XYZ file of N, CA and C in Angstrom:
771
model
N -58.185 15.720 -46.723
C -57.038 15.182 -45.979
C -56.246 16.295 -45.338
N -56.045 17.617 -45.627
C -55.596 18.659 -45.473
C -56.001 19.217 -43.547
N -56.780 19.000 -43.043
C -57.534 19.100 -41.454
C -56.201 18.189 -40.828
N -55.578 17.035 -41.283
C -54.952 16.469 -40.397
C -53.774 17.229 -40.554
N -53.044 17.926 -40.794
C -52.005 18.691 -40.575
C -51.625 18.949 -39.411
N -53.177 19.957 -38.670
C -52.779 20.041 -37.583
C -52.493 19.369 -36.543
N -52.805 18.274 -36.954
C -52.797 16.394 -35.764
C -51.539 16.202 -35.942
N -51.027 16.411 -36.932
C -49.981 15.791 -36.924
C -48.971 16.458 -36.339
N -48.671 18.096 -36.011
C -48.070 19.246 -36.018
C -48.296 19.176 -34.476
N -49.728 18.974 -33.584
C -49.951 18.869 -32.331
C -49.040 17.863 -31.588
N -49.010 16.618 -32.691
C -48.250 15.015 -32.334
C -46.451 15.240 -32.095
N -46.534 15.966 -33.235
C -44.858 16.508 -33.384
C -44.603 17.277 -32.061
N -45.065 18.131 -31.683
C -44.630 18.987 -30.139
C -45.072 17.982 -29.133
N -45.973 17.521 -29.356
C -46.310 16.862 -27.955
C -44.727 15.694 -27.868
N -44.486 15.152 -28.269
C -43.465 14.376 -28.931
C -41.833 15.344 -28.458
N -41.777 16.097 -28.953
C -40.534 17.416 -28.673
C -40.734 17.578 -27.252
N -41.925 17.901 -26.528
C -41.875 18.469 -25.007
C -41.615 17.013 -24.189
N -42.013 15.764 -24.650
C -41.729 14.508 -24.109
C -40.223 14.023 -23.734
N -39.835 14.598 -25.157
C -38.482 14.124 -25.079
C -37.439 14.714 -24.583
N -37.930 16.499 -24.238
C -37.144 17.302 -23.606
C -37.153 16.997 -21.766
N -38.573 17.060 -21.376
C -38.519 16.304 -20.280
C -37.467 15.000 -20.039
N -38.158 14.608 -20.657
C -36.633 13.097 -20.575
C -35.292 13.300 -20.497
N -35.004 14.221 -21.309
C -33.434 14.629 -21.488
C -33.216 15.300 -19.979
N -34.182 16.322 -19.529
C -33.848 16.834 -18.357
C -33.779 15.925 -17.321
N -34.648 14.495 -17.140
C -34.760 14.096 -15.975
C -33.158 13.285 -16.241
N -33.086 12.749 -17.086
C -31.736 12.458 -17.343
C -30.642 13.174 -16.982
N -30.741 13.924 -17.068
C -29.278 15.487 -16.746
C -29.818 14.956 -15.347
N -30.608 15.007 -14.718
C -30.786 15.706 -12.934
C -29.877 14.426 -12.508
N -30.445 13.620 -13.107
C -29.948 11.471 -12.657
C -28.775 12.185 -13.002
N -27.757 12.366 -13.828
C -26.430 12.417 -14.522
C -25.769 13.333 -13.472
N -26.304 14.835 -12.755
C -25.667 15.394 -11.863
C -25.735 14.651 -10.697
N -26.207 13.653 -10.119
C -26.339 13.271 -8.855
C -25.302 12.629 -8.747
N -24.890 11.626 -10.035
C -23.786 11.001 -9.940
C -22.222 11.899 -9.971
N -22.126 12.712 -10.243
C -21.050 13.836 -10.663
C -19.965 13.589 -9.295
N -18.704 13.937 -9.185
C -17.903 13.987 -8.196
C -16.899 14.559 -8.553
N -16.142 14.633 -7.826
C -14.855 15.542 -7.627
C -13.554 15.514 -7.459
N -13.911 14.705 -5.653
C -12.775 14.237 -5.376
C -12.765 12.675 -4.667
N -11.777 12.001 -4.823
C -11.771 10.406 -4.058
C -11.638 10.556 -3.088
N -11.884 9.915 -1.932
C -11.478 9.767 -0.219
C -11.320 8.303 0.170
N -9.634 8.532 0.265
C -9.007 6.853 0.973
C -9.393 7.340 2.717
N -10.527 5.926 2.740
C -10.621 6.333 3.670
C -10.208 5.271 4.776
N -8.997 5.366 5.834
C -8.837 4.147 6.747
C -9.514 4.006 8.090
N -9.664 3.363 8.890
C -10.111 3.206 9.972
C -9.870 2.262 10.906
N -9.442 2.344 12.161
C -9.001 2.185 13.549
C -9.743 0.901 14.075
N -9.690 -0.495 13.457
C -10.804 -1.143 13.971
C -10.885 -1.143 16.021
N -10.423 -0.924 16.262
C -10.804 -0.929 17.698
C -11.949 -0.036 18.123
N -12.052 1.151 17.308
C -12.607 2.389 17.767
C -14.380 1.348 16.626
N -13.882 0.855 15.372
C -15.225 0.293 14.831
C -15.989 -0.446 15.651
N -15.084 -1.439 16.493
C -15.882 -2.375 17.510
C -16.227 -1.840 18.201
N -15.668 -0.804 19.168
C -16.454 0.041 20.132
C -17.428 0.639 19.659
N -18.049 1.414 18.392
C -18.949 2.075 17.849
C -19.772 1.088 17.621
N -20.211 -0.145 16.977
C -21.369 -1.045 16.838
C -21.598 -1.893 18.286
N -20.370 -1.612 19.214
C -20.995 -2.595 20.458
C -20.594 -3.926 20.312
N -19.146 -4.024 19.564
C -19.547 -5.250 19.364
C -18.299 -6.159 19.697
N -18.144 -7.087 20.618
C -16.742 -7.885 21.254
C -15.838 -8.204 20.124
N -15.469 -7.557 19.466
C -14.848 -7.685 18.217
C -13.527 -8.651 18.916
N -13.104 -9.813 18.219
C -12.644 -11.073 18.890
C -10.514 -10.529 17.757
N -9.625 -10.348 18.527
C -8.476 -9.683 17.808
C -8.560 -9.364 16.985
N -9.084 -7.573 16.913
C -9.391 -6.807 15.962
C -7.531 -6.475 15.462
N -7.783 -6.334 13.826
C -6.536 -5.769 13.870
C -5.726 -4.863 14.207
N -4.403 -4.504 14.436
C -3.580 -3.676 15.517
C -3.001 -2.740 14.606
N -3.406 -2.412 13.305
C -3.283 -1.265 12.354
C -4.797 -0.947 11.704
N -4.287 0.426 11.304
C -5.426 0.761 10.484
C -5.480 -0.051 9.350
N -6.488 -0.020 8.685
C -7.160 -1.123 7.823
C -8.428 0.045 6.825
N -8.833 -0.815 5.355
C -9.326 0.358 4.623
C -10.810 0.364 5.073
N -11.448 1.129 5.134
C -12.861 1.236 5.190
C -13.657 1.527 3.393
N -12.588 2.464 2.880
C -13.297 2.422 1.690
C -12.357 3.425 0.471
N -12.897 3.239 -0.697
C -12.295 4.157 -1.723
C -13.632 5.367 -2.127
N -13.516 6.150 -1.602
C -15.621 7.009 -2.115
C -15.168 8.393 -2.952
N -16.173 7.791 -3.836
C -16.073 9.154 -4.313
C -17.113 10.194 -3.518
N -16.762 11.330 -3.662
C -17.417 12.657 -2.780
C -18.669 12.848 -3.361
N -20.123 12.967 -2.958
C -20.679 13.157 -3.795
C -21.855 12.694 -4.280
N -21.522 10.875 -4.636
C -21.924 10.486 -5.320
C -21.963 8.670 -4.364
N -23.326 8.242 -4.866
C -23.603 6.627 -4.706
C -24.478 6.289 -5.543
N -24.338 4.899 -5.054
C -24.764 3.619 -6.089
C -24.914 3.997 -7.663
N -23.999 4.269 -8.280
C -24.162 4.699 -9.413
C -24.722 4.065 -10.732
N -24.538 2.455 -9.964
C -25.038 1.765 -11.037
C -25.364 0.193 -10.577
N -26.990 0.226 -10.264
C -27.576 -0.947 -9.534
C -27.396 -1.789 -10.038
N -27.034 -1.868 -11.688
C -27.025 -3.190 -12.474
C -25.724 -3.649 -12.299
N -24.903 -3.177 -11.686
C -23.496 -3.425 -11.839
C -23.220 -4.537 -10.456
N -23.336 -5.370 -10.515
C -23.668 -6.504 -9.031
C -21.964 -6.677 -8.866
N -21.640 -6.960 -7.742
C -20.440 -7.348 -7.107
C -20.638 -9.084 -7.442
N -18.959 -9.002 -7.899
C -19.036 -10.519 -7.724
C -17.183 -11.273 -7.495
N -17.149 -11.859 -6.707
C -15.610 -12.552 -5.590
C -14.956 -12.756 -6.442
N -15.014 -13.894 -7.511
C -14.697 -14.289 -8.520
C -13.560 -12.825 -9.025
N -14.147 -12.401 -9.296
C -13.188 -10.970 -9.790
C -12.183 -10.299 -9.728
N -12.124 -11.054 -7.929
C -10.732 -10.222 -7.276
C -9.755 -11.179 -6.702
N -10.261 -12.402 -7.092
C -9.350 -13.867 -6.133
C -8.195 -13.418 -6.533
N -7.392 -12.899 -7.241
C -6.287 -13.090 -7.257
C -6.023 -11.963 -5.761
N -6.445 -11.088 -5.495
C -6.627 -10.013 -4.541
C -6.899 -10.257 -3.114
N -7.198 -11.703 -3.008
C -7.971 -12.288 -1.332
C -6.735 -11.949 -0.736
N -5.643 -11.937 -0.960
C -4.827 -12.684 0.618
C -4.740 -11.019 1.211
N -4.196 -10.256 0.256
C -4.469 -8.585 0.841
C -5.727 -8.136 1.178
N -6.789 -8.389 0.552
C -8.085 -7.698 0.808
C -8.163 -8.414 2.103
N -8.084 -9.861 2.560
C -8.316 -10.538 3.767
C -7.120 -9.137 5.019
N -5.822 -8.621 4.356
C -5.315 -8.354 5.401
C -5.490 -6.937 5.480
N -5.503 -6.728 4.560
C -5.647 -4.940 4.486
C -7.179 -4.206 4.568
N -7.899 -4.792 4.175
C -9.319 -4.079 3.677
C -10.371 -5.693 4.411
N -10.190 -6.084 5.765
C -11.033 -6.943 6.068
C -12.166 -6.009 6.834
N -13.336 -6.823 6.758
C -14.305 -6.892 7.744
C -14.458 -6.860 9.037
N -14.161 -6.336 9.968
C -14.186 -6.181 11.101
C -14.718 -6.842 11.702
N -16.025 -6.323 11.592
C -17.029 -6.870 12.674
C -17.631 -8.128 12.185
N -17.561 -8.672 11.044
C -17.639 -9.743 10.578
C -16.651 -10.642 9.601
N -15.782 -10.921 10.736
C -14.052 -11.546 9.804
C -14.627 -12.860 9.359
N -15.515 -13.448 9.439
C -15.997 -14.780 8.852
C -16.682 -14.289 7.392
N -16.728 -13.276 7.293
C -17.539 -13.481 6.120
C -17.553 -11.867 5.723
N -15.896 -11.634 5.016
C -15.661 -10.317 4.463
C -16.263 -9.801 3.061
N -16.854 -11.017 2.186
C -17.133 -10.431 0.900
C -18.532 -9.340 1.042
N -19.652 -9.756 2.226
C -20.292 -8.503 2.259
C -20.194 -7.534 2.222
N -19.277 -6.915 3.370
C -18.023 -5.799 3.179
C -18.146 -5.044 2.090
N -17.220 -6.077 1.307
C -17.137 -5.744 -0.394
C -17.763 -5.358 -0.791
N -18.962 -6.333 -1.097
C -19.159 -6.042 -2.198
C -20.417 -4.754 -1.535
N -20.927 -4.260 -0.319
C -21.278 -2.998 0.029
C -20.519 -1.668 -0.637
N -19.005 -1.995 -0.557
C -17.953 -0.911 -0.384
C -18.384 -0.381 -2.298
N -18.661 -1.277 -2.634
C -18.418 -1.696 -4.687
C -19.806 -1.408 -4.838
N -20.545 -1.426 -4.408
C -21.990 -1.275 -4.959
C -22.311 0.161 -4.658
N -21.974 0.880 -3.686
C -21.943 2.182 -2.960
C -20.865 2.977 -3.365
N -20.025 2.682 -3.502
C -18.731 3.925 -4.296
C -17.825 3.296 -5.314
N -17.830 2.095 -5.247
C -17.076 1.104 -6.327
C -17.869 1.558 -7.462
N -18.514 1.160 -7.822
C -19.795 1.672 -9.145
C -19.508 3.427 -9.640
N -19.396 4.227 -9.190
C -19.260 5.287 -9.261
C -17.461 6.166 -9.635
N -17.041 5.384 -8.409
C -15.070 5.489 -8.441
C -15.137 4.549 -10.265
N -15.769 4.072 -10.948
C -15.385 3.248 -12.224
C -15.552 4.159 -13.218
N -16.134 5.185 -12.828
C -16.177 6.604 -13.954
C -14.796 7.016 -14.678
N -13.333 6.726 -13.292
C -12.114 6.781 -14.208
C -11.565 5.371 -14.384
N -10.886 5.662 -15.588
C -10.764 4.570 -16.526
C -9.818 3.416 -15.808
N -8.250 4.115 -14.682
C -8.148 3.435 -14.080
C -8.693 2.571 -12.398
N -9.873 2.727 -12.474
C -10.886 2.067 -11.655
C -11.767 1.970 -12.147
N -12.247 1.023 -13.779
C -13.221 1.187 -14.123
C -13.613 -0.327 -14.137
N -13.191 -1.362 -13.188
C -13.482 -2.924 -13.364
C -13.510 -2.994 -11.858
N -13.726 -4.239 -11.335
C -13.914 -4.230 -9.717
C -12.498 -4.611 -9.536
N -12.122 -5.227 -10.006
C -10.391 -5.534 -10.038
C -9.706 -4.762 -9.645
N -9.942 -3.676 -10.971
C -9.303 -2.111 -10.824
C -9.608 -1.234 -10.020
N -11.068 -1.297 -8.931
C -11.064 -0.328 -8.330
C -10.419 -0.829 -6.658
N -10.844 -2.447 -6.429
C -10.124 -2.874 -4.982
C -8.804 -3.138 -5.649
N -8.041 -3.298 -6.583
C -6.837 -3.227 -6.548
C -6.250 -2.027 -6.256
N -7.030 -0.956 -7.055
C -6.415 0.312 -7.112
C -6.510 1.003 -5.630
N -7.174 0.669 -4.839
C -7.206 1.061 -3.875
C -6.443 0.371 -2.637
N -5.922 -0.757 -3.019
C -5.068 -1.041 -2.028
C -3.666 -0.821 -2.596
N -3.313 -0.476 -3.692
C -2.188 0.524 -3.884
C -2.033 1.692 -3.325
N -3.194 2.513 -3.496
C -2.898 3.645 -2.591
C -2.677 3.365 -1.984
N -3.360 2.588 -0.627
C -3.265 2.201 0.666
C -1.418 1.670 1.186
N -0.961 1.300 0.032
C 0.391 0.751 0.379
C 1.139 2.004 0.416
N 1.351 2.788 -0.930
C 1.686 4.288 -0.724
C 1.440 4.831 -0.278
N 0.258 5.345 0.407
C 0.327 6.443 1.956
C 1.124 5.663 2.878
N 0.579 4.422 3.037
C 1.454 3.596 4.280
C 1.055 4.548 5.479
N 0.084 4.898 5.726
C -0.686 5.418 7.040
C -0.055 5.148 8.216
N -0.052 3.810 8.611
C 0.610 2.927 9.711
C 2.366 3.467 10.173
N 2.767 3.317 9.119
C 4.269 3.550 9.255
C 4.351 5.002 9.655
N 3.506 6.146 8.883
C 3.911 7.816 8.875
C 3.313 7.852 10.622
N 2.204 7.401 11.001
C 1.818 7.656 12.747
C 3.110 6.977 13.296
N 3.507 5.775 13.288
C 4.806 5.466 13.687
C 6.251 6.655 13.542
N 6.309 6.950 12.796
C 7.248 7.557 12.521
C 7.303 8.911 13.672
N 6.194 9.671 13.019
C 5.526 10.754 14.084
C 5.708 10.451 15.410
N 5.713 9.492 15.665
C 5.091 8.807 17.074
C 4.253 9.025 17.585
N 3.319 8.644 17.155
C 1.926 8.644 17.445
C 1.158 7.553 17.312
N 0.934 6.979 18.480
C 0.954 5.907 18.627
C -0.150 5.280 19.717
N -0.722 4.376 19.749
C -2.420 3.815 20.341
C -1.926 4.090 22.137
N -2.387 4.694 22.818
C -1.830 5.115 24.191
C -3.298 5.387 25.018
N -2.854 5.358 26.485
C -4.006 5.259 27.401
C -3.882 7.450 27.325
N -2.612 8.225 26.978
C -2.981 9.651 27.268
C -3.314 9.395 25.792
N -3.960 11.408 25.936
C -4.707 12.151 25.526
C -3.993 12.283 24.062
N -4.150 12.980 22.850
C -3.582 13.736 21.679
C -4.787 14.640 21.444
N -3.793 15.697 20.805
C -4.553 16.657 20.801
C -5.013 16.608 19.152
N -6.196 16.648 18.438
C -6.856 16.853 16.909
C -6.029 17.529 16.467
N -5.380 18.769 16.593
C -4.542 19.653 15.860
C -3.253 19.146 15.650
N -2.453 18.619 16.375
C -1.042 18.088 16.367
C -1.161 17.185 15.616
N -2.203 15.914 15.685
C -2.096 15.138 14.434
C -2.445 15.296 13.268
N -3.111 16.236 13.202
C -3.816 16.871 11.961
C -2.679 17.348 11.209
N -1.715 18.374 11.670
C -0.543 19.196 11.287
C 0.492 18.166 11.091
N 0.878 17.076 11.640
C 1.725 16.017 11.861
C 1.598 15.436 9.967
N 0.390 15.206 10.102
C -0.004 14.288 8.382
C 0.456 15.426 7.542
N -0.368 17.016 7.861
C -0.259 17.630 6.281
C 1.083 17.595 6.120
N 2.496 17.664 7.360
C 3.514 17.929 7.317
C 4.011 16.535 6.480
N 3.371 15.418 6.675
C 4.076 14.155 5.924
C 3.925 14.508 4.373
N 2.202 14.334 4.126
C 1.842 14.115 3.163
C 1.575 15.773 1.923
N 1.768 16.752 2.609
C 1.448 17.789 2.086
C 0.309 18.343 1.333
N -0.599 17.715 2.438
C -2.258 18.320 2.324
C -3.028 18.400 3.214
N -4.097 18.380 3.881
C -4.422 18.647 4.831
C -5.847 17.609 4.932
N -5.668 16.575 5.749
C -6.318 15.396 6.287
C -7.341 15.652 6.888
N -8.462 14.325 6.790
C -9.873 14.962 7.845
C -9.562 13.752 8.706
N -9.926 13.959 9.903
C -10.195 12.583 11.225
C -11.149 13.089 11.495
N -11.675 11.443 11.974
C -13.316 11.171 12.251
C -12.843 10.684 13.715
N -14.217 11.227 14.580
C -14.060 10.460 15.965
C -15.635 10.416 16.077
N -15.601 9.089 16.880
C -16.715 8.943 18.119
C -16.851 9.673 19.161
N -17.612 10.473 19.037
C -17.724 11.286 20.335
C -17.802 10.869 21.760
N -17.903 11.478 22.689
C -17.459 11.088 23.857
C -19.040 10.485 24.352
N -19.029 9.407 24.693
C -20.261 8.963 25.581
C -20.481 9.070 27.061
N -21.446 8.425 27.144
C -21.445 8.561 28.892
C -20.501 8.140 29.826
N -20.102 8.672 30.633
C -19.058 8.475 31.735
C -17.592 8.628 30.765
N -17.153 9.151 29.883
C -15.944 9.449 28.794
C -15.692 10.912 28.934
N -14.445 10.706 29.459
C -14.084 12.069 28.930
C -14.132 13.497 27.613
N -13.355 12.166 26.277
C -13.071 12.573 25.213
C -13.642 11.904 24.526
N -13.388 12.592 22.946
C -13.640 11.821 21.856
C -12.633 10.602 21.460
N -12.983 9.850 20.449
C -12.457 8.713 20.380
C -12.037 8.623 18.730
N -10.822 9.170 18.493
C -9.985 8.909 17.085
C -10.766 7.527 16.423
N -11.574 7.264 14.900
C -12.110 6.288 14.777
C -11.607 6.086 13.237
N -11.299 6.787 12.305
C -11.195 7.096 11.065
C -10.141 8.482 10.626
N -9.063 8.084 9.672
C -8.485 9.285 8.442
C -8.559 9.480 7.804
N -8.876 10.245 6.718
C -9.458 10.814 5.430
C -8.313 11.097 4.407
N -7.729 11.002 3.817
C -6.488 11.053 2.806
C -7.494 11.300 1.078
N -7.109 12.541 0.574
C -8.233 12.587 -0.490
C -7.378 13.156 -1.812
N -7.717 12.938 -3.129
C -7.075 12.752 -4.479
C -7.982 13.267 -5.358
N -7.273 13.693 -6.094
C -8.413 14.352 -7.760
C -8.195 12.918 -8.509
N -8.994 13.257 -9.489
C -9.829 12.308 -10.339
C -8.475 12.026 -10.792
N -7.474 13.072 -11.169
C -5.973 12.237 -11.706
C -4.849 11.363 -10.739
N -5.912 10.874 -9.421
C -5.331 10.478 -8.113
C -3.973 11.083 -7.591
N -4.110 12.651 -7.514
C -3.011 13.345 -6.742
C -3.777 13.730 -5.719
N -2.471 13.692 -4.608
C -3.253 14.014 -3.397
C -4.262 15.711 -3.496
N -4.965 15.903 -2.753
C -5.436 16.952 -2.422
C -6.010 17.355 -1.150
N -6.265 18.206 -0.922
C -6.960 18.557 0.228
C -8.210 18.117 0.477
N -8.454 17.579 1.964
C -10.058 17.056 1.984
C -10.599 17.987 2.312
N -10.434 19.093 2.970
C -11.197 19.891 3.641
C -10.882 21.272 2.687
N -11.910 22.056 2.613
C -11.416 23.868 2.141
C -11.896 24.662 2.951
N -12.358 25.796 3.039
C -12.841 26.721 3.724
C -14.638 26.759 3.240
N -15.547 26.442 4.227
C -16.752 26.447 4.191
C -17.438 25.185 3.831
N -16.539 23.884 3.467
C -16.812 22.681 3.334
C -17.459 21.962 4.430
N -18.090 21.104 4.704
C -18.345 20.251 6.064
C -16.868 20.052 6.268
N -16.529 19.894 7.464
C -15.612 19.594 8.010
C -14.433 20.420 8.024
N -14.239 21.320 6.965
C -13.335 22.566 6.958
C -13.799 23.774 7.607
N -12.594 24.485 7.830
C -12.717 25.813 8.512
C -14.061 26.238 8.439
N -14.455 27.026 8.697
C -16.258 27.633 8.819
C -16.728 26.262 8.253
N -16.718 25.238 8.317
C -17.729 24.560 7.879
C -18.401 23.604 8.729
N -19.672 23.044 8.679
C -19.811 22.341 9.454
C -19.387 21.075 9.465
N -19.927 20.210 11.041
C -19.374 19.046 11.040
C -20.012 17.893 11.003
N -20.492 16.909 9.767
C -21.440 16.158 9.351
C -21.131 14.954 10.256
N -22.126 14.330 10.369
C -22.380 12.798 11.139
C -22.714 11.884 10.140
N -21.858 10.442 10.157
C -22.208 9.421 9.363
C -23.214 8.575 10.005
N -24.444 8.135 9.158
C -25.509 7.582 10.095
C -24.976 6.508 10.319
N -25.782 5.943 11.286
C -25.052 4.280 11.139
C -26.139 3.283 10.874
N -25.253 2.176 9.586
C -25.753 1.267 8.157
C -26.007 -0.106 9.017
N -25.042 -0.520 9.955
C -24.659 -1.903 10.612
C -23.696 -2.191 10.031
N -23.586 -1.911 8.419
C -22.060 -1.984 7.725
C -21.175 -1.713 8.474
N -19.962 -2.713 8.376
C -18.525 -3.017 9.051
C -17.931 -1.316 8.771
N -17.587 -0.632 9.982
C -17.457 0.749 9.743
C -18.095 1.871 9.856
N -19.094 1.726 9.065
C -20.719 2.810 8.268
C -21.244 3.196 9.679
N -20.555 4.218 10.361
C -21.427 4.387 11.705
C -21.492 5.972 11.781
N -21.297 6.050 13.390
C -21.954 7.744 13.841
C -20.591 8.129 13.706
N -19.268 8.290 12.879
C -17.991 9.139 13.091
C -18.676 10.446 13.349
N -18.428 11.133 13.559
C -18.332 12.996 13.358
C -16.794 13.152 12.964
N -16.571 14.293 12.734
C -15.329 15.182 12.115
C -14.868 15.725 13.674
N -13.369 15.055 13.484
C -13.182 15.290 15.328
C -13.165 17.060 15.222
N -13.675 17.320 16.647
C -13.245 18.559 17.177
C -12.197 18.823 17.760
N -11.888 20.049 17.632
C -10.415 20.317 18.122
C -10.222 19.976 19.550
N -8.833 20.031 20.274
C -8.836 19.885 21.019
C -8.440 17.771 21.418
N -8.515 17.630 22.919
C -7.766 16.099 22.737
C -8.828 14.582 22.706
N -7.806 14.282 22.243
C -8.936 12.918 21.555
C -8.339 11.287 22.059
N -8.666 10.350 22.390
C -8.353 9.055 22.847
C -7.859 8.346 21.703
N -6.711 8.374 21.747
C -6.275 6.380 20.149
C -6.175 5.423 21.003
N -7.004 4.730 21.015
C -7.362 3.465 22.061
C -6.763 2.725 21.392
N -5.470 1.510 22.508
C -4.785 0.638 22.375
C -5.762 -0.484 22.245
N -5.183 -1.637 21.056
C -6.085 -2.806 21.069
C -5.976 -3.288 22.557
N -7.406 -4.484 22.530
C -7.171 -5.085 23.841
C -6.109 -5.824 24.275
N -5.573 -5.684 25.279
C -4.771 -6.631 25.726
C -3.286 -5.819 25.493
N -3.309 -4.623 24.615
C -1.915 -4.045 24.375
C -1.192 -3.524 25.466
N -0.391 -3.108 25.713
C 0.834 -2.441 26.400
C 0.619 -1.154 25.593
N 0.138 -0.276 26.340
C 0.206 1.299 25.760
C 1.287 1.935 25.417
């Protein structure tokens, strides 16, 4: 009986190198999900309808949320399904604050995209760790920046002239005391300029503001300037990170500039 020792001693490592593999592929899955920082992110539905092409029928005449994301990191957790039920007490704001754009008949897709893609992931902290908690929690922020009101204030405001990327850029850090990313549509054929489409407002995991941009980041100083592909998702398109220099805030239709 003494010969099987070594069977068994072969079984034991083979067994140890199995399970170390595992543990590693686990760690690699575990860093993918990892993040940093949150990004409230709002967006300009006029500039959304112009980016999908699409006769968007009285888009709203403020910014509106596109999303809560963590940096980093998606779908963190496929089993975790979106479901309406969850947030009814939440419809009449999510309908006004965080609607669907390009499809106002039928905003829970939206959703539950926004929740399956960074909702799942933003639930890592404890206060956004239910769907409740993370579209509630995010249209709190959204009430406290109050985005809408600080461009008002500034005066800065949806107009047929020009603004320049830097003045509004400096305008926010001066509100909010950090330093903001804007997204534009670049200039197409027969366009002058780029086209203001999205603001970036970004928070540590203990939701204090912070800086979105640093030095050598996409979108910060030396860094480059990333393109969002486009999903068909309400939003999810080609922004780029505006370039300096002046940019279009297109008045809804029908406005008085």
């Amino acid at each position: 009986m003494r010969p099987a020792a070594p069977h068994r001693l072969l079984l034991s490592s083979l067994c140890l190198a199995l399970c170390c593999l595992g543990g590693a592929r686990g760690s690699r899955r575990s860093d993918n999900h990892e993040w940093k920082k949150l990004i409230m992110v709002h967006h300009w539905p006029v500039t959304v309808c112009k980016e999908v092409e699409n006769d968007c029928r009285d888009p709203p005449d403020y910014w509106t949320i596109h999303g809560l994301w963590p940096d980093k990191a998606e779908e963190c957790n496929g089993s975790w399904h979106f479901h309406l039920e969850e947030i009814k007490d939440l419809m009449p704001e999510m309908k006004m604050y965080w609607p669907d754009v390009i499809h106002p008949l039928n905003h829970s897709h939206f959703w539950k995209h926004e929740w399956e893609k960074h909702g799942t992931c933003a639930a890592q902290l404890d206060a956004l760790n239910s769907q409740k908690k993370y579209f509630g929690g995010s249209l709190d922020l959204y009430r406290d920046l109050d985005l809408n009101s600080m461009l008002q204030k500034l005066g800065i405001k949806p107009s047929i002239n020009y603004y320049q990327v830097s003045d509004i850029k400096d305008a926010l850090a001066g509100i909010y005391g950090v330093i903001p990313k804007i997204q534009c549509l670049p200039p197409q054929q027969g366009e002058e300029v780029q086209t203001i489409g999205q603001i970036e407002l970004c928070f540590t995991k203990e939701l204090r503001l912070r800086n979105c941009t640093e030095p050598g980041e996409p979108g910060g100083p030396g860094g480059p300037a990333p393109r969002r592909p486009r999903t068909g998702v309400s939003g999810d398109t080609g922004l780029e990170v505006c370039e300096d220099g002046p940019a279009f805030y297109p008045p809804p239709p029908g406005a008085v500039p």
